[in-house]
Short mmCIF file of C-alpha atoms in Angstrom, two decimals:
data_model
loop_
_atom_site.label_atom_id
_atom_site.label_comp_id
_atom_site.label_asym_id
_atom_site.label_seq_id
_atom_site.Cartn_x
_atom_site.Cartn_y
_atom_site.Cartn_z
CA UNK A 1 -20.75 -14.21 102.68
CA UNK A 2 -22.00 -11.69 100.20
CA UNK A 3 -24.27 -14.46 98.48
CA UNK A 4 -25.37 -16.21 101.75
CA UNK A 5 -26.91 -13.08 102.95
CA UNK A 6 -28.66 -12.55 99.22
CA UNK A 7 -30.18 -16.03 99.98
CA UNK A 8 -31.23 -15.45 103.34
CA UNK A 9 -33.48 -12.33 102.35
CA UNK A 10 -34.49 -13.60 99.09
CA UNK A 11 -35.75 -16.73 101.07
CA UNK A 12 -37.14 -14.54 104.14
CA UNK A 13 -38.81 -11.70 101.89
CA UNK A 14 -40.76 -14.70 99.60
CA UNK A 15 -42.05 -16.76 102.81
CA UNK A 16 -43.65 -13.55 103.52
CA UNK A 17 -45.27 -13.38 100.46
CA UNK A 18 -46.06 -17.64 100.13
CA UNK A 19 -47.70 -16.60 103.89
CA UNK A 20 -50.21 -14.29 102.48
CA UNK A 21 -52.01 -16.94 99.93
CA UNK A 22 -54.23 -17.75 102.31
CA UNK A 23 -55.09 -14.73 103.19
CA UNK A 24 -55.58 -13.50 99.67
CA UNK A 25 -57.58 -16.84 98.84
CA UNK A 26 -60.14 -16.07 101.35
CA UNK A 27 -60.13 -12.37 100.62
CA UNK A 28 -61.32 -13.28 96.58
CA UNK A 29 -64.12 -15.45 98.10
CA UNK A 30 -65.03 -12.80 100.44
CA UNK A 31 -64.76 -10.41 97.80
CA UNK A 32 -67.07 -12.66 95.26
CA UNK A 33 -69.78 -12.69 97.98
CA UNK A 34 -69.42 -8.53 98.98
CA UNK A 35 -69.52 -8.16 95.81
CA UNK A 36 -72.69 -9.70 94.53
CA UNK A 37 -74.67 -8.35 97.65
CA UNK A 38 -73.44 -4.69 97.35
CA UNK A 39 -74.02 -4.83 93.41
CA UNK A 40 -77.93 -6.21 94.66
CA UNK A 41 -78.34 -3.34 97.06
CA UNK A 42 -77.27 -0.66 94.38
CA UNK A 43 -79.49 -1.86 91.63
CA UNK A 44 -82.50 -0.57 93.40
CA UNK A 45 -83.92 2.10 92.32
CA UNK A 46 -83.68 1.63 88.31
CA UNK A 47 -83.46 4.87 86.10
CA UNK A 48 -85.45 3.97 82.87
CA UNK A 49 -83.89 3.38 79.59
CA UNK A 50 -85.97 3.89 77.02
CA UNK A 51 -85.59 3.10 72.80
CA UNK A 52 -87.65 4.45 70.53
CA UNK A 53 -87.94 2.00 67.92
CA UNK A 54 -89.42 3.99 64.95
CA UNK A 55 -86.49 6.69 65.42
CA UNK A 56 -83.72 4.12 65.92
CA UNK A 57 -85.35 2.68 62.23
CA UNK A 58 -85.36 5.62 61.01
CA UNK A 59 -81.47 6.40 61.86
CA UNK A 60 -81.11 2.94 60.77
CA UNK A 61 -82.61 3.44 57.21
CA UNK A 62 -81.01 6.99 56.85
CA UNK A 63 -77.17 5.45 57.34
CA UNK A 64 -78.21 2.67 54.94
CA UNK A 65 -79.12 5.09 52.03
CA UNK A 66 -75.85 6.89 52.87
CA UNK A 67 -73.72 3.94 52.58
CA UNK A 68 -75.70 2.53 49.63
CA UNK A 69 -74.89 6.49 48.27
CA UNK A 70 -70.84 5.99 49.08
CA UNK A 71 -70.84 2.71 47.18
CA UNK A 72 -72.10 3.92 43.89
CA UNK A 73 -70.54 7.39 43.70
CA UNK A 74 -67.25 6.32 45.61
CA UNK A 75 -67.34 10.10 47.24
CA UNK A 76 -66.79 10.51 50.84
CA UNK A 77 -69.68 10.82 53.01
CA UNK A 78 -68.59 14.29 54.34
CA UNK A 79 -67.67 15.72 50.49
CA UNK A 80 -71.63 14.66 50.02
CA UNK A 81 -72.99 16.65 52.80
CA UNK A 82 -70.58 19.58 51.88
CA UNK A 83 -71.47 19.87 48.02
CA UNK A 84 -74.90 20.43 48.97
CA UNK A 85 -74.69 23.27 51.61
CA UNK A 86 -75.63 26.75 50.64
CA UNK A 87 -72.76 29.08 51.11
CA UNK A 88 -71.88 29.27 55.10
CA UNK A 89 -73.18 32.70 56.92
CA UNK A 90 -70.96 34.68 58.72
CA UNK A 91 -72.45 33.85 62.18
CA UNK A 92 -71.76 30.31 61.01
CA UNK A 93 -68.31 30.90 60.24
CA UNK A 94 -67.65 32.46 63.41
CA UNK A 95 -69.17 29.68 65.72
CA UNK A 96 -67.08 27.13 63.53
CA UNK A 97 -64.04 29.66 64.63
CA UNK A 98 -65.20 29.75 68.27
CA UNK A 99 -65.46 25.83 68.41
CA UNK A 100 -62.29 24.65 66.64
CA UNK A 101 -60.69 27.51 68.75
CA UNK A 102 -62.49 25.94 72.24
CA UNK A 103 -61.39 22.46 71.11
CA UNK A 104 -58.34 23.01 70.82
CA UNK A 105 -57.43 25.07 74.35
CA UNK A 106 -59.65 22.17 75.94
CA UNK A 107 -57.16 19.08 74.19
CA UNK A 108 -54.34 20.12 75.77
CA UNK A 109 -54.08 17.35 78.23
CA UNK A 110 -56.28 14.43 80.01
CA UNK A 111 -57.07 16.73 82.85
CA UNK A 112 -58.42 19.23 80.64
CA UNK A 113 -60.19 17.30 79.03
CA UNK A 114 -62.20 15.83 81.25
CA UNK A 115 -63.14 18.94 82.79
CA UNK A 116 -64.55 19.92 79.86
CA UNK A 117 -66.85 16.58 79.38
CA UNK A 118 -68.13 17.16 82.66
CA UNK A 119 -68.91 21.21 82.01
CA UNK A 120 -70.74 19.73 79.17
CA UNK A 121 -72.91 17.90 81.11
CA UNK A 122 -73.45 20.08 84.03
CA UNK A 123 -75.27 22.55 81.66
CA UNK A 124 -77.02 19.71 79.39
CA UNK A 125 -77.70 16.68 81.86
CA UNK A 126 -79.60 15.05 78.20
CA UNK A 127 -75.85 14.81 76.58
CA UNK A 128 -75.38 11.37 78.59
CA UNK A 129 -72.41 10.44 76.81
CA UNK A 130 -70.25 13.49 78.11
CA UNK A 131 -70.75 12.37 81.68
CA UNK A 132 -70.07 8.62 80.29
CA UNK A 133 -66.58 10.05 78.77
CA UNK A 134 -65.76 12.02 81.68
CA UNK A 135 -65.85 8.75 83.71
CA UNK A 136 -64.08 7.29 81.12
CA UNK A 137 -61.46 10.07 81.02
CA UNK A 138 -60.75 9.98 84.47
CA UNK A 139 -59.81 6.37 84.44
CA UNK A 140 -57.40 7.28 81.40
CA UNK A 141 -55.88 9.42 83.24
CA UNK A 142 -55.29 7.22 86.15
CA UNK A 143 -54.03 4.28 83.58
CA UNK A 144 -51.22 7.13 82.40
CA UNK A 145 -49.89 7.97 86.01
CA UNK A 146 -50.04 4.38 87.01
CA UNK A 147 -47.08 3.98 84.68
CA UNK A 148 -45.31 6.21 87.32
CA UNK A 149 -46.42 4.76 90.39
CA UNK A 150 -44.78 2.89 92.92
CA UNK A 151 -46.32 -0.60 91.48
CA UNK A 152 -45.35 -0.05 87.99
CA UNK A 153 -41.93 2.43 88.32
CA UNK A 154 -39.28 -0.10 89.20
CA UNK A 155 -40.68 -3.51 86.95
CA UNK A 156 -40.84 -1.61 83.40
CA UNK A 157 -38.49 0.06 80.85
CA UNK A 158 -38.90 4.01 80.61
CA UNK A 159 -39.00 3.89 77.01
CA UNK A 160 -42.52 1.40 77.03
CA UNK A 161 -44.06 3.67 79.82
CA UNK A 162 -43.48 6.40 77.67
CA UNK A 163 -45.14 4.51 74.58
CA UNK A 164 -48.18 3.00 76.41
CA UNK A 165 -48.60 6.93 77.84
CA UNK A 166 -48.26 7.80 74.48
CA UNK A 167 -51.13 5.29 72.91
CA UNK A 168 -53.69 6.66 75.99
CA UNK A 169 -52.79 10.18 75.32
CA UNK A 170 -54.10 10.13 71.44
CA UNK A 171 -57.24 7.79 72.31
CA UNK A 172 -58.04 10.28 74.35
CA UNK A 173 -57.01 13.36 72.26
CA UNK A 174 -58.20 11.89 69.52
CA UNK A 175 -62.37 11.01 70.57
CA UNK A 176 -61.98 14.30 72.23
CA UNK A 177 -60.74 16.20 69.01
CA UNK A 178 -64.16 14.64 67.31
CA UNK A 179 -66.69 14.39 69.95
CA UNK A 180 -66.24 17.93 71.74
CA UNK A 181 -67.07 19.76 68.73
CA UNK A 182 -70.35 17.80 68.15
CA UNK A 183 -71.30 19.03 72.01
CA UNK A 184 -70.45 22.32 71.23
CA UNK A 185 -72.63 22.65 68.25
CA UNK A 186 -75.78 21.13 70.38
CA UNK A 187 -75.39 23.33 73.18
CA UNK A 188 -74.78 26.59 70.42
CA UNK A 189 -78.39 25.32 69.05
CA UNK A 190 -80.13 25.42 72.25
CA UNK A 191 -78.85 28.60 72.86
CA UNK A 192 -79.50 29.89 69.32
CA UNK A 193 -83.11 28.01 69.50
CA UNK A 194 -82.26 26.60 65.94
CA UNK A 195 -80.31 23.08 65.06
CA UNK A 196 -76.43 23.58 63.20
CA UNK A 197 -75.94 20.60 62.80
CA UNK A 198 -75.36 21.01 58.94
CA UNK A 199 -72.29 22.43 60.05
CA UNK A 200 -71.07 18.74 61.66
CA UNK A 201 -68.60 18.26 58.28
CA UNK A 202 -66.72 21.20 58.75
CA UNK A 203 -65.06 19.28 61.94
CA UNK A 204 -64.68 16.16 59.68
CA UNK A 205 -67.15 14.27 61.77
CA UNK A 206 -68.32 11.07 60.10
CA UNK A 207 -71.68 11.16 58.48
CA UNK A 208 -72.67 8.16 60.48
CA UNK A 209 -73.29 11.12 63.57
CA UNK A 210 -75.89 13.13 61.36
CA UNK A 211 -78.87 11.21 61.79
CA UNK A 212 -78.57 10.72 65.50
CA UNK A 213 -77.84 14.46 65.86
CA UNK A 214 -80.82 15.31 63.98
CA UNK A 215 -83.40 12.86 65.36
CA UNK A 216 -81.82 13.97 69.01
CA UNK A 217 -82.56 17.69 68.00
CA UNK A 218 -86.42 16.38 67.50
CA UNK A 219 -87.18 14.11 69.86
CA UNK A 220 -83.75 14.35 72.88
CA UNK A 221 -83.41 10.77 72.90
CA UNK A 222 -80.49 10.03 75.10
CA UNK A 223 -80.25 6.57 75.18
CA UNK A 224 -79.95 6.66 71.02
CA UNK A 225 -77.88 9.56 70.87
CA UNK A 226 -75.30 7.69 73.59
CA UNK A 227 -75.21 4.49 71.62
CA UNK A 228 -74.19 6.41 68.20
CA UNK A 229 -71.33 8.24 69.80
CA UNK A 230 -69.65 5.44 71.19
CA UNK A 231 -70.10 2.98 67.68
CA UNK A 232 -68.59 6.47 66.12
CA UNK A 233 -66.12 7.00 68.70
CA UNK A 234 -64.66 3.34 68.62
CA UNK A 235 -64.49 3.21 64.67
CA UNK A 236 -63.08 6.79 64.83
CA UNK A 237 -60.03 5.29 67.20
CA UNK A 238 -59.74 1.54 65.00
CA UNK A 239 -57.78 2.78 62.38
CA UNK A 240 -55.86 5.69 63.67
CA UNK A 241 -54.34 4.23 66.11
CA UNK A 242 -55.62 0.95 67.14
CA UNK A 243 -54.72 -1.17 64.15
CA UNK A 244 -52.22 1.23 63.25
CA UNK A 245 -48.71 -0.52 62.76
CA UNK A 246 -46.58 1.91 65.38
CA UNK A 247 -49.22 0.85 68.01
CA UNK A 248 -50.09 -2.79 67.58
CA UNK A 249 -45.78 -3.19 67.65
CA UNK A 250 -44.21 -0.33 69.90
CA UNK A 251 -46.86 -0.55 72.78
CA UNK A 252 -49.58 -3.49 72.16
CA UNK A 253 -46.80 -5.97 72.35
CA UNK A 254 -44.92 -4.33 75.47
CA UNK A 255 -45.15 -5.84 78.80
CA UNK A 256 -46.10 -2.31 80.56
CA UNK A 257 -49.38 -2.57 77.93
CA UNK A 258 -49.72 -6.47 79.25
CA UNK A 259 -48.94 -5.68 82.78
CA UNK A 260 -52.51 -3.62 83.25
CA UNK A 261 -54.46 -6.43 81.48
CA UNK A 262 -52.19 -9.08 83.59
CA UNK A 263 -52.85 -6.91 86.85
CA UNK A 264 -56.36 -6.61 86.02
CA UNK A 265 -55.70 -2.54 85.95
CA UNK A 266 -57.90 -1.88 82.92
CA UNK A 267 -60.64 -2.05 84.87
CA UNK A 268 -62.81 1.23 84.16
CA UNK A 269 -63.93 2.05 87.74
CA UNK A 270 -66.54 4.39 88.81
CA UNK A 271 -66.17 5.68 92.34
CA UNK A 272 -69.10 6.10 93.79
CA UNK A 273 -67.28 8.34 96.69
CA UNK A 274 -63.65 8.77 98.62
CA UNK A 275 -62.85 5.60 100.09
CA UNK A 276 -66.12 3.88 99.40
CA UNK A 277 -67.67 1.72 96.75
CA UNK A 278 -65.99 1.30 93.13
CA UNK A 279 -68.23 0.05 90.47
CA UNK A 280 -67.28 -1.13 86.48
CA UNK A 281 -66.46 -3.41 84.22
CA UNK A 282 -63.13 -4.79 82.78
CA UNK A 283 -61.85 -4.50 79.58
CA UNK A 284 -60.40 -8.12 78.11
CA UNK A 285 -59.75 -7.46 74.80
CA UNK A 286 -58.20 -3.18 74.30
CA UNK A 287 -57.92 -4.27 70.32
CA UNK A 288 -61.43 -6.10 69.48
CA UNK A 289 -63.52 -3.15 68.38
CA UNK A 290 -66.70 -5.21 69.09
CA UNK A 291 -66.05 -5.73 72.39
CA UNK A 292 -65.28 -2.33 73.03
CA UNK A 293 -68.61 -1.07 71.40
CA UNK A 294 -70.30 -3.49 73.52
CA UNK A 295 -67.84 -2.59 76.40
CA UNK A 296 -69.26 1.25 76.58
CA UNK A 297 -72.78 0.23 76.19
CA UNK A 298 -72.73 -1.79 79.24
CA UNK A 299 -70.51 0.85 81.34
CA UNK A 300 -73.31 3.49 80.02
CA UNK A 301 -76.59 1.19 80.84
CA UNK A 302 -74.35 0.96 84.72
CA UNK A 303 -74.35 4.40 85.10
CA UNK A 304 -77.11 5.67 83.86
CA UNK A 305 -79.22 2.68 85.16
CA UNK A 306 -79.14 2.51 88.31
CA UNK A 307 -80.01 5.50 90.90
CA UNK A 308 -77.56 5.31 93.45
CA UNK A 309 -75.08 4.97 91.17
CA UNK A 310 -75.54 7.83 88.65
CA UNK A 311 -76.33 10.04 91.68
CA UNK A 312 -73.79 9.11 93.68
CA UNK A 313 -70.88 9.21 90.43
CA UNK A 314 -71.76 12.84 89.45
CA UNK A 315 -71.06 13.65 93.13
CA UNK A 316 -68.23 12.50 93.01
CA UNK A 317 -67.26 13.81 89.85
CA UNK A 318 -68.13 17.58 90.79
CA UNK A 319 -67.02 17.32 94.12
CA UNK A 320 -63.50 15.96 93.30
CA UNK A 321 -61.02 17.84 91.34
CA UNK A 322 -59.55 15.15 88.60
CA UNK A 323 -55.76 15.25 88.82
CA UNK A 324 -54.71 11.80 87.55
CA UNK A 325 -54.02 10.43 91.00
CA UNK A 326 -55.57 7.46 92.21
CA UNK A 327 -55.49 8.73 95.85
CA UNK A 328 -58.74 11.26 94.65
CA UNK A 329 -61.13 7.89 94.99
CA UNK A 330 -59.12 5.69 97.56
CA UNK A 331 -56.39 7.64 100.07
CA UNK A 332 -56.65 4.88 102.14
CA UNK A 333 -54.37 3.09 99.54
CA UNK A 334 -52.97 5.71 97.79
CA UNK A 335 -50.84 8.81 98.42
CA UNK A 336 -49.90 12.09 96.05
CA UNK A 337 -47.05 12.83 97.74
CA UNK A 338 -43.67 12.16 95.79
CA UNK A 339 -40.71 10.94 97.54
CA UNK A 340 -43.04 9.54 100.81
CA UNK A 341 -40.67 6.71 101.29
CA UNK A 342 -42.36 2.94 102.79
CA UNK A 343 -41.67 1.63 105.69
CA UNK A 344 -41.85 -1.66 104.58
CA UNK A 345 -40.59 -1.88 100.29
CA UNK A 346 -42.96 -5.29 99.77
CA UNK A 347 -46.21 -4.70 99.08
CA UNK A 348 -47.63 -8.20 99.01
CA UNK A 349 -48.23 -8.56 102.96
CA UNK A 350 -49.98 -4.63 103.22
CA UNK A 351 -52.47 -5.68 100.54
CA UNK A 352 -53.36 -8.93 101.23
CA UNK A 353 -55.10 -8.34 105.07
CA UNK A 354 -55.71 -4.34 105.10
CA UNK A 355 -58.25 -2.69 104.42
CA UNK A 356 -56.40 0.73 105.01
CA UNK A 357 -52.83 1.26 104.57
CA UNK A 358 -50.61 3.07 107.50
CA UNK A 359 -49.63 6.68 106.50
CA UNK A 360 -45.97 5.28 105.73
CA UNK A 361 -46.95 2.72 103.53
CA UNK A 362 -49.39 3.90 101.04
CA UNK A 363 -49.19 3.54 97.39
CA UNK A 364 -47.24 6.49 95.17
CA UNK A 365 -49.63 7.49 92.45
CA UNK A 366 -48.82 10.83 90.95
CA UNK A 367 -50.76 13.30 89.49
CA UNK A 368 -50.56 13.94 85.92
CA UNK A 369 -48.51 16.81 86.06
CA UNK A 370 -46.14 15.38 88.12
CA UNK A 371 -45.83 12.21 85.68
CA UNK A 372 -45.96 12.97 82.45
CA UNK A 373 -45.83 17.05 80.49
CA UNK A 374 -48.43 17.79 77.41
CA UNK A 375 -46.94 16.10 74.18
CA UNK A 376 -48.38 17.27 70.71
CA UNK A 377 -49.27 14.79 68.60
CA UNK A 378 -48.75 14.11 64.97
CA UNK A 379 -51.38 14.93 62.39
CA UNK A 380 -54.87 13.53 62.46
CA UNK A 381 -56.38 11.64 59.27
CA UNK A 382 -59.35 13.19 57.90
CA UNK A 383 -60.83 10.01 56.24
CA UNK A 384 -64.55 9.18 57.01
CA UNK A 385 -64.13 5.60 58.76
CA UNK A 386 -67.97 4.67 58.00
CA UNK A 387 -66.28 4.34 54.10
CA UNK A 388 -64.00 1.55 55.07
CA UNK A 389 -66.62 -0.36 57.56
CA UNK A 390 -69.40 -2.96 56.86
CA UNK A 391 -72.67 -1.64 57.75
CA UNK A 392 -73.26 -4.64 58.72
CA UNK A 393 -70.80 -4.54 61.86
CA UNK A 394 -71.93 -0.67 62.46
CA UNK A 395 -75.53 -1.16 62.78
CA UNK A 396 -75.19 -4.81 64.34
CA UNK A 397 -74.43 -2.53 67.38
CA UNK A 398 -77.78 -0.19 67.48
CA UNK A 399 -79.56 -1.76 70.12
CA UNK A 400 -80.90 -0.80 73.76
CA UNK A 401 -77.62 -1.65 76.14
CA UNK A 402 -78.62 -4.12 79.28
CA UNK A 403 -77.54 -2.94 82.70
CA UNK A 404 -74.87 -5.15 84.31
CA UNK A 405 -75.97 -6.90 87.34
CA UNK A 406 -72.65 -7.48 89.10
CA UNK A 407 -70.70 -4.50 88.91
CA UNK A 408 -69.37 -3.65 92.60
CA UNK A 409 -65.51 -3.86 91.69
CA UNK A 410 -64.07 -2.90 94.89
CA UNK A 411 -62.68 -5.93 95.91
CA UNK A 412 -61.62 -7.25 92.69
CA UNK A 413 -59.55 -3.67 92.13
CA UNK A 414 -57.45 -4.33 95.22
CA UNK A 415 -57.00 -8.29 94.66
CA UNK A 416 -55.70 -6.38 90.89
CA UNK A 417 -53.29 -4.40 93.48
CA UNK A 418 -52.01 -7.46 95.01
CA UNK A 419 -51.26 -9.24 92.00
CA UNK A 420 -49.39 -6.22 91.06
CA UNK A 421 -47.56 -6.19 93.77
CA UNK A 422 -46.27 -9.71 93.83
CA UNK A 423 -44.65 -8.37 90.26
CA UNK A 424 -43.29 -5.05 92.21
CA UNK A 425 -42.12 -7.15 95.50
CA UNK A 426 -40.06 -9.94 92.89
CA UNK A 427 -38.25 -6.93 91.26
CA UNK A 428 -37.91 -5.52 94.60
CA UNK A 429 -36.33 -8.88 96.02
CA UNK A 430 -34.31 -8.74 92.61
CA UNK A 431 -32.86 -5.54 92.96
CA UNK A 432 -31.86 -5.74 96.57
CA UNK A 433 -29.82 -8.88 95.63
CA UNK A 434 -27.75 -6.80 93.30
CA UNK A 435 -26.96 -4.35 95.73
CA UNK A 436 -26.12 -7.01 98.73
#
């Protein structure tokens, strides 16, 4: 009797989901269509992107004498720049106190973090790529508490949720840890009216940075300046953590790290309000660092080139707290709430013909406090990466970034929900049977 009835809903509960194919099939060619039209209406008006070619040469020729420098005299880049400073003052001293001090209270988590990016920007709207890496940061932050969700809680293993957390808590500690000091000393020279950035090797940045730093100083060349932090930031995160051994086997190989690829949940979304229009790009390959260069130029040339959506992004970003949740962009999917219990457990039939979800059925995504607590992290390598990378692959990468041209993702985030959710709704199915 016991087994009958575990057939009956296992067949009942799966011709509910075989019914919603259709649905869904239509809803992706829908999608496809919204999707091209929306992305056509927010292209207009473009923001300008400009690339001055004489300074990117000259950055160009400067990191080429550097690395020609490394190769004869084997010394690290930053030991170069060091050995030739006069002696430090002590108002130099003291801001490199204040900053490592301000780095570190701001590292302490995701969420503070990307407050901080965004505090950068607010008082330097030129430091593009802090407004870039808040965006970015916020979507890190939702990756970490999706592990916790409702879609993700009952399919995976603790132990590789707590190891894919762990591999998105040091990218993002770790780019933080070297990019927030190099904001810091920009926005101490505009207040001081005079550059420091000679003092860019006492936080163990990679000489690659100097020459973009120092042309940015002349001539506040966003577009440049955006381009060489995220070729440094990528290189700076290659070694360290993605190629490093732990990684690539304890959380690279796991099926919670497959499941957001699979589900189409690396998508890097942009909301351009609550409840209304996401727009990005997707991530295909987390381990290529080519494609992830080229990955953050395009994201960067979306946001910054296109009106509506730059306007419309920092909105969002300074009107919403970030807290890790996915309900702060889309509530009518999503709920904070922990322990709201579904009406209905399947997901499959909810996602496939609604554009809002009833109050009882919404998604569980968590904020970050609620899913995960601060971890410290083991020591960070103070090796200069541009020492162990062709020039050739750095420099391939110094080029003006080309705006996307379909980049509304909305519907293409919630077909990623439904897929999901056939995964959650088997396991579901599964685990019911036990208990029959």
């Amino acid at each position: 009797m016991k087994s009958q009835q575990s057939s009956v809903h296992s067949f009942d509960a799966i011709w509910q989901m075989v019914k919603t194919l259709p649905i869904t099939a239509a809803e992706v060619i829908r999608g496809k269509q919204a999707a091209i039209r929306s992305s056509k209406w927010l292209r207009h008006p473009l923001r300008p992107l400009t690339w001055p070619a004489s300074s990117a040469s000259w950055i160009q020729n400067e990191l080429e004498q550097t690395l020609a420098s490394v190769r004869a005299s084997g010394v690290q880049p930053a030991s170069m720049r060091s050995s030739q400073l006069d002696p430090y003052s002590v108002e130099e001293l003291e801001l490199v106190r204040e900053i490592m001090e301000q780095t570190q209270q701001h590292n302490q988590s995701n969420l503070t973090r990307t407050a901080a990016y965004l505090a950068c920007y607010e008082a330097y709207p030129e430091l593009h790529w802090a407004l870039l890496a808040h965006l970015v940061s916020r979507n890190g932050g939702y990756n970490m508490t999706d592990l916790k969700s409702d879609l993700l809680q009952n399919v995976l293993k603790s132990q590789d949720n707590k190891q894919v957390y762990l591999l998105l808590e040091r990218c993002n500690a770790l780019i933080f840890q070297d990019a927030y000091p190099q904001l810091m000393l920009y926005m101490k020279s505009r207040e001081k009216g005079r550059s420091y950035f000679h003092l860019l090797s006492e936080f163990h940045v990679s000489a690659f940075m100097s020459p973009f730093w120092e042309q940015f100083w002349l001539e506040r060349n966003s577009e440049i300046l955006t381009v060489g932090l995220i070729i440094n930031e990528q290189n700076y995160i290659e070694n360290r953590v993605i190629r490093n051994p732990y990684y690539q086997h304890h959380v690279m190989a796991t099926l919670s790290f497959r499941s957001h690829e699979l589900a189409g949940l690396n998508h890097i979304i942009i909301p351009l309000g609550v409840d209304q229009e996401l727009v990005g790009l997707t991530m295909n390959h987390f381990n290529k660092l080519h494609e992830r260069i080229e990955f953050g130029k395009a994201l960067y040339a979306l946001l910054f080139g296109y009106s509506q959506v730059l306007e419309r992004a920092t909105a969002f970003s300074k009107e919403i707290p970030h807290e890790g949740s996915r309900s702060e962009y889309w509530p009518k999917y999503y709920t904070s709430l922990y322990g709201q219990k579904r009406e209905d457990p399947l997901l499959t039939a909810a996602l496939s013909n609604k554009e809002v979800l009833s109050r009882d059925n919404k998604i569980y995504s968590p904020t970050l406090y609620k899913a995960w607590y601060d971890m410290p992290y083991e020591k960070i390598t103070r090796e200069d990466w541009l020492t162990h990378t062709p020039h050739t692959d750095t420099l391939g990468h110094l080029n003006l970034p080309r705006r996307p041209r379909i980049f509304d993702v909305s519907y293409r985030h919630r077909f990623a929900l439904w897929k999901l959710g056939i995964v959650h709704d088997l396991s579901e199915i599964r685990n019911t049977n036990k208990n029959l």
